[in-house]
Coordinates of C-alpha atoms in Angstrom, one line a residue:
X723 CA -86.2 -57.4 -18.1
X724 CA -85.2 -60.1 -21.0
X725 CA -82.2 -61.4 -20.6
X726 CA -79.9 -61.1 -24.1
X727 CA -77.2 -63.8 -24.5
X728 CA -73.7 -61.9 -26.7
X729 CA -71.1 -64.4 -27.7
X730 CA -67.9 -62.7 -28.8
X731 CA -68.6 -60.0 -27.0
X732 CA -65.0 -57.9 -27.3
X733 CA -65.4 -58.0 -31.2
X734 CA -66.6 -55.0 -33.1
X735 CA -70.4 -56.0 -33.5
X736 CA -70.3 -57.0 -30.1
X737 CA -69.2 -54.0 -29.2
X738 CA -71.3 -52.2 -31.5
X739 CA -74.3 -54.6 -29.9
X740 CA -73.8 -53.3 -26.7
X741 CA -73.2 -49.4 -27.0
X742 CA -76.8 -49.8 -28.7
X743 CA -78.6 -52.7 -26.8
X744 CA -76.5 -51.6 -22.8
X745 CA -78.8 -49.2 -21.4
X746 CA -81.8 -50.4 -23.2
X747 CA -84.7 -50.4 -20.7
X748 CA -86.3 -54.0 -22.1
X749 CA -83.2 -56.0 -22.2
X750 CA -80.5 -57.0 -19.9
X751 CA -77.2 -58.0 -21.8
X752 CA -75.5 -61.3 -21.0
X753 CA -71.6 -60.7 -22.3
X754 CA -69.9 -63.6 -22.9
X755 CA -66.8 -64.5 -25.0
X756 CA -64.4 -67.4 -24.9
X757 CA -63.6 -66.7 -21.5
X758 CA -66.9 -67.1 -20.2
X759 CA -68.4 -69.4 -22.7
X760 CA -66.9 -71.9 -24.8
X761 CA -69.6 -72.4 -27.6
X762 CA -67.8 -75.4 -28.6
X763 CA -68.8 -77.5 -25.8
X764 CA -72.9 -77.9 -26.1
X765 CA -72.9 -79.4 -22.5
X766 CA -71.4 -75.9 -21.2
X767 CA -74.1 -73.7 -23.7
X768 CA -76.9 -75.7 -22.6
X769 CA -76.0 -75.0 -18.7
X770 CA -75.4 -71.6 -19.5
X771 CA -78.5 -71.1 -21.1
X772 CA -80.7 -72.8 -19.3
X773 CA -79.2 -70.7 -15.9
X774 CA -79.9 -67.2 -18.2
X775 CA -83.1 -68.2 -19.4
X776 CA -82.5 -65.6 -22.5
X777 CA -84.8 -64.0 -25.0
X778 CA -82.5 -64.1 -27.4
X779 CA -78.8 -65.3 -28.0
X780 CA -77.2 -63.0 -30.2
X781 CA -73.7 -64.7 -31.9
X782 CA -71.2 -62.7 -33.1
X783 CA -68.3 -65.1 -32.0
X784 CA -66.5 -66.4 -34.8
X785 CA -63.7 -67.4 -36.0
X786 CA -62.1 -64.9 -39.1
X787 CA -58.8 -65.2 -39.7
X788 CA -59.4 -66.0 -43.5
X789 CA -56.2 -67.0 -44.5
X790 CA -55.5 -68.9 -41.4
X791 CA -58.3 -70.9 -41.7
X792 CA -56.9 -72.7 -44.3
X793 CA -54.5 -75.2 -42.3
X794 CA -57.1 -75.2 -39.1
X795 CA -60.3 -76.5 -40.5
X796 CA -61.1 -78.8 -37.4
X797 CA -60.8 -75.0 -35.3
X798 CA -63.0 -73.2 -37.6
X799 CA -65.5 -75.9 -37.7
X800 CA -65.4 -76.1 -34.0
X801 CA -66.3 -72.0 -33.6
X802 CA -67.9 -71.3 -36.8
X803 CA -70.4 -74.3 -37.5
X804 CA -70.7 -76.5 -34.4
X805 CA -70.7 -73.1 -32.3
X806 CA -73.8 -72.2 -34.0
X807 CA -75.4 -75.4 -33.7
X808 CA -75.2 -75.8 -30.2
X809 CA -76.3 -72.0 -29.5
X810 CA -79.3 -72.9 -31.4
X811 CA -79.9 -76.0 -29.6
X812 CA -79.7 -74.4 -26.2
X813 CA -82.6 -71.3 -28.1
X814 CA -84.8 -73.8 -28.9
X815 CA -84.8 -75.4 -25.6
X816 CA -85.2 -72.3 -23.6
X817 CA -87.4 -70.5 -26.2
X818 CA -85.2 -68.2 -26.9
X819 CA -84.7 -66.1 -30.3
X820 CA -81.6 -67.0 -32.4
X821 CA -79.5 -64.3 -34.0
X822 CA -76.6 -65.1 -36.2
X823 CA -73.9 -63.3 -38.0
X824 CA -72.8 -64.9 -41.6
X825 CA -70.8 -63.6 -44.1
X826 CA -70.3 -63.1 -48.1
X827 CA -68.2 -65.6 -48.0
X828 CA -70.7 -68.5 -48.8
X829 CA -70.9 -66.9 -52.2
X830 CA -68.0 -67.8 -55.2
X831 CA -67.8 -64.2 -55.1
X832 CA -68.1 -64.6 -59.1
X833 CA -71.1 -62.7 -59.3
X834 CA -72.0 -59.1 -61.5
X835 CA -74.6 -58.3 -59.7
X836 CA -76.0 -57.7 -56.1
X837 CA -76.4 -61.3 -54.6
X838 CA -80.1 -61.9 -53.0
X839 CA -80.5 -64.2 -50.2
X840 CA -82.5 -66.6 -52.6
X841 CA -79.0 -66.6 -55.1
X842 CA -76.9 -70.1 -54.8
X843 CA -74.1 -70.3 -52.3
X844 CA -71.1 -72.0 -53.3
X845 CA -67.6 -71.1 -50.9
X846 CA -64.4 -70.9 -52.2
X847 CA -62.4 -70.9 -49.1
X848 CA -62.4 -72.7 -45.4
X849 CA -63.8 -69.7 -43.6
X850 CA -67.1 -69.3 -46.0
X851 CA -67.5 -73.4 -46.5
X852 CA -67.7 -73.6 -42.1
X853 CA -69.7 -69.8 -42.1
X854 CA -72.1 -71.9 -44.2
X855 CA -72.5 -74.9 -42.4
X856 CA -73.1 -72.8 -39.1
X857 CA -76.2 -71.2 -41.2
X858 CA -77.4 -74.7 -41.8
X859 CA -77.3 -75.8 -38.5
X860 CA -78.8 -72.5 -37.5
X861 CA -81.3 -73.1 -39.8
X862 CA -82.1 -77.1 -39.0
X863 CA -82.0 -76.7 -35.0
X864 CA -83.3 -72.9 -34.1
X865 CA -86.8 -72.7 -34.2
X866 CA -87.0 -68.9 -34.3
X867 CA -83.9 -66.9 -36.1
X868 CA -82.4 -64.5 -37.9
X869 CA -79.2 -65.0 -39.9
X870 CA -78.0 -61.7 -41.1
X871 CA -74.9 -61.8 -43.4
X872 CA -72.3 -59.1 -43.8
X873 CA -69.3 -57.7 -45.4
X874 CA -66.3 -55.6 -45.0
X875 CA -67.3 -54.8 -41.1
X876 CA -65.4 -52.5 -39.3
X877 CA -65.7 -51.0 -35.8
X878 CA -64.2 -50.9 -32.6
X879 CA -61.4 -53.3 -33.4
X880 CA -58.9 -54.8 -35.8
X881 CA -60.3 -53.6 -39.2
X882 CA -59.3 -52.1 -43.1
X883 CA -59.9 -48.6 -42.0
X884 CA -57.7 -48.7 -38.7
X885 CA -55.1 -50.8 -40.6
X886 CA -55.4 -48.3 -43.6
X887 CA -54.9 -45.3 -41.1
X888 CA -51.9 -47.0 -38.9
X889 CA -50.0 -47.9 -42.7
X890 CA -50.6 -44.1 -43.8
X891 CA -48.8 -42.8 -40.5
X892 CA -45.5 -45.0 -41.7
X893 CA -45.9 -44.4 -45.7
X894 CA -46.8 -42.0 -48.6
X895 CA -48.3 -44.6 -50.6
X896 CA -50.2 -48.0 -50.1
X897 CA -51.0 -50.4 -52.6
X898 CA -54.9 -50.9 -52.8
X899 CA -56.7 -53.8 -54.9
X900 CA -59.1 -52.2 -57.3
X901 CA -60.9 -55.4 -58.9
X902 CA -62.9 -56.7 -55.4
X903 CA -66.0 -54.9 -55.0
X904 CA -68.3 -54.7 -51.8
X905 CA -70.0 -52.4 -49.5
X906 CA -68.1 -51.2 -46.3
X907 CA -70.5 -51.8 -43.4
X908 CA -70.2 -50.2 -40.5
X909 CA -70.8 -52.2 -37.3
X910 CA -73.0 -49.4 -36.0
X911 CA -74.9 -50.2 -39.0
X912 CA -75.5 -53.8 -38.4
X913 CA -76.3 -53.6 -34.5
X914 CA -78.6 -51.0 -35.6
X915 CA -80.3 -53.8 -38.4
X916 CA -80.4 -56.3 -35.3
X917 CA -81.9 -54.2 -32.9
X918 CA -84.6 -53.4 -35.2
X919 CA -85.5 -57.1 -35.8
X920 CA -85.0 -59.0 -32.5
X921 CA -88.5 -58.0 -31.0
X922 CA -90.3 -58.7 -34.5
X923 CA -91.2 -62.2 -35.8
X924 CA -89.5 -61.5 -38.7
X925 CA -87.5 -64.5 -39.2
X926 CA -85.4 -65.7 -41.4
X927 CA -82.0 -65.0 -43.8
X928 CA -81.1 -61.6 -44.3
X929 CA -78.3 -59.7 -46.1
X930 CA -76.5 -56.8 -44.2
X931 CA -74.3 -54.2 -45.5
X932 CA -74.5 -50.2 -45.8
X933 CA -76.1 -49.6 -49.4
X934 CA -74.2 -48.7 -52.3
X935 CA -70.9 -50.2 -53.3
X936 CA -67.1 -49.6 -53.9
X937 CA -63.6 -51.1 -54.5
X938 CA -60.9 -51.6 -51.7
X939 CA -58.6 -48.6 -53.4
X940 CA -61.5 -46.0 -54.0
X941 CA -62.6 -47.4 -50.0
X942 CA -59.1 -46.5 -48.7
X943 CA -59.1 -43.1 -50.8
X944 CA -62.1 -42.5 -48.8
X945 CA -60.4 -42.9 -45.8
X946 CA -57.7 -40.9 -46.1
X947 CA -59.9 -38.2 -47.5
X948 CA -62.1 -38.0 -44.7
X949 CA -59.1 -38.4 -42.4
X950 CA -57.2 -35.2 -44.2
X951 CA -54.7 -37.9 -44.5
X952 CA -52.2 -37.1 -48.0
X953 CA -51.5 -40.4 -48.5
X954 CA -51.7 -41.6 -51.8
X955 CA -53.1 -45.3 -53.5
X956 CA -51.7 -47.1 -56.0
X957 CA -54.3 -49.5 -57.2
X958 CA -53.3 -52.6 -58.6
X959 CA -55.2 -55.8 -59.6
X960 CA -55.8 -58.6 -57.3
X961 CA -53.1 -61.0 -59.2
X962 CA -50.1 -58.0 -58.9
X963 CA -50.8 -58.1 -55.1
X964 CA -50.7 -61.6 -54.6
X965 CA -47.6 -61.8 -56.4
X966 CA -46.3 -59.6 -53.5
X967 CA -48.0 -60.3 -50.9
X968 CA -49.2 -64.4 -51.2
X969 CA -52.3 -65.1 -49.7
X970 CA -53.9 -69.0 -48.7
X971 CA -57.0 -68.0 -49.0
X972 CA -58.5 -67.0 -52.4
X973 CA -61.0 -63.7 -52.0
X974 CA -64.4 -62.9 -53.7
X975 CA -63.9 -60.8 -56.6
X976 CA -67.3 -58.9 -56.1
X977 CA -69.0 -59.6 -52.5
X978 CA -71.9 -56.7 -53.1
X979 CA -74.9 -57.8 -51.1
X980 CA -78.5 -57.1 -51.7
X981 CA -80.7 -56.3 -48.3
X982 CA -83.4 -58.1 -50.4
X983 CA -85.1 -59.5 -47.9
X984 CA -85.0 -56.5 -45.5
X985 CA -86.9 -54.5 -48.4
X986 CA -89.5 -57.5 -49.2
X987 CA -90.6 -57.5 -46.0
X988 CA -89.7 -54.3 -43.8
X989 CA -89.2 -50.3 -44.2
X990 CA -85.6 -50.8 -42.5
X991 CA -82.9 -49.0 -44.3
X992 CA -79.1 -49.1 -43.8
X993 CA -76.9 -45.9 -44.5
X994 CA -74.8 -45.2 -47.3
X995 CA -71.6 -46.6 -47.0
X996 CA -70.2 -43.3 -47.2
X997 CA -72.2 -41.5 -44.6
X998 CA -72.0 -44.6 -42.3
X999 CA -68.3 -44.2 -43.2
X1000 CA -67.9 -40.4 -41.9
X1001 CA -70.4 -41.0 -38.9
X1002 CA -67.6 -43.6 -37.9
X1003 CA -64.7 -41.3 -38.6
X1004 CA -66.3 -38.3 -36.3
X1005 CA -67.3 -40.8 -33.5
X1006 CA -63.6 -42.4 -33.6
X1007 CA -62.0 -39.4 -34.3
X1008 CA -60.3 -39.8 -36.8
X1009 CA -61.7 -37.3 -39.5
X1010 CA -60.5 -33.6 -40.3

């Protein structure tokens, strides 16, 4: 059996990671979160690591409190950069295959088109400039990895669709930015997109989100319509819900990835977003 190193394993990919990878008859799952492991500390990962002798460290730990991460830059460093680092320190030294979760948050989130993973980075906020530095030092100190960056993840966890399904018990009518675009990702999706490439060689950066694309509003309408939910969406611009709701962190106006790479170099497909979407309503259930 090859033992499988998950960090943040309570989160929804490692959740996700688990229901896929737990009863897989090649690989042994080593589940660790801050509890267990403290990423932070390299002379506590390199113990660890060297006791598991893994085949792969999969890290899904990190830290994403977007607007919080504004006044705790030393924190996010700490979990989302030097967490990385020494994870990929400890790979290399016991051979082991690096897997790490990023973000469309490196991006200005400017863009009118579908960002590659050859496209300029460029972070606006806290949370994408330390997501990015953790790719670097993925990138200088693993000898063998993947990173795979997301967007709009949900799962088993703390997420827009629960949030958008607990607020539509309490009111008739949410208000719903309509001028952020992306592609709803289920976490299903993106365990499944990692299972597929941790036996292969196929290293390297790599975008991950369901194909296709949408706004937050026509996401939640999606929701609610799957859920037979009546609520109704006002959709307003990003600047009329600031106003009213402040946030410190500013948020990419279109953060619609391309799974370049994954095409290039694979046949690996992700779902639509809106049949990845219902697939998560029926297995949650929460559809009609």
């Amino acid at each position: 059996m090859k033992n499988i190193i998950v960090t943040g394993c309570n989160g929804q990919l490692g959740i996700a990671i688990n229901k896929l990878l737990g009863n897989h008859s090649e690989y042994t799952l080593v589940n660790t979160d801050v509890e267990e492991l403290d990423i932070t500390d390299i002379d506590k990962v390199m113990t660890f690591a060297r006791d598991v002798q893994p085949y792969a460290i999969i890290n899904c730990a990190a830290y994403t409190a977007v607007d919080a991460a504004e006044s705790h830059l030393d924190l996010n460093y700490k979990i989302n950069a030097i967490g990385p680092r020494n994870l990929s320190i400890a790979a290399t030294e016991t051979g082991a295959k690096m897997i790490h979760v990023s973000t469309d948050y490196v991006f200005p989130g400017e863009s009118e088109r579908p960002l590659t993973e050859f496209d300029p980075t460029g972070p606006r906020s806290v949370y994408g400039i330390t997501k990015l530095a953790g790719e670097n030092f993925v990138k200088e100190f693993a000898q063998r990895y993947f990173i795979i960056r997301t967007a709009w993840l949900y799962g088993e966890g703390k997420n827009f669709v629960r949030t958008m399904l607990s607020l539509s018990e309490k009111y008739e009518e949410l208000t719903v930015v309509d001028d952020q675009f992306g592609s709803p990702t289920s976490a299903a999706e993106l365990a499944g997109a990692i299972g597929y490439l941790l036996p292969t060689e196929n290293y390297g950066l790599f975008h991950g989100t369901c194909e296709g694309s949408t706004s937050w509003d026509v996401f939640a309408r999606e929701i609610f319509r799957l859920a037979g939910r009546p609520t109704k969406v006002r959709s307003v611009s990003t600047e009329e819900y600031t106003a009213a709701h402040p946030a410190s962190a500013p948020r990419p106006h279109y953060s619609i990835l391309d799974n370049y790479m994954l095409r290039l170099t694979t046949d690996y497909t992700y779902k639509d977003w809106q049949a990845a979407l219902a697939d998560y309503m029926n297995a949650m259930g929460y559809a009609k």
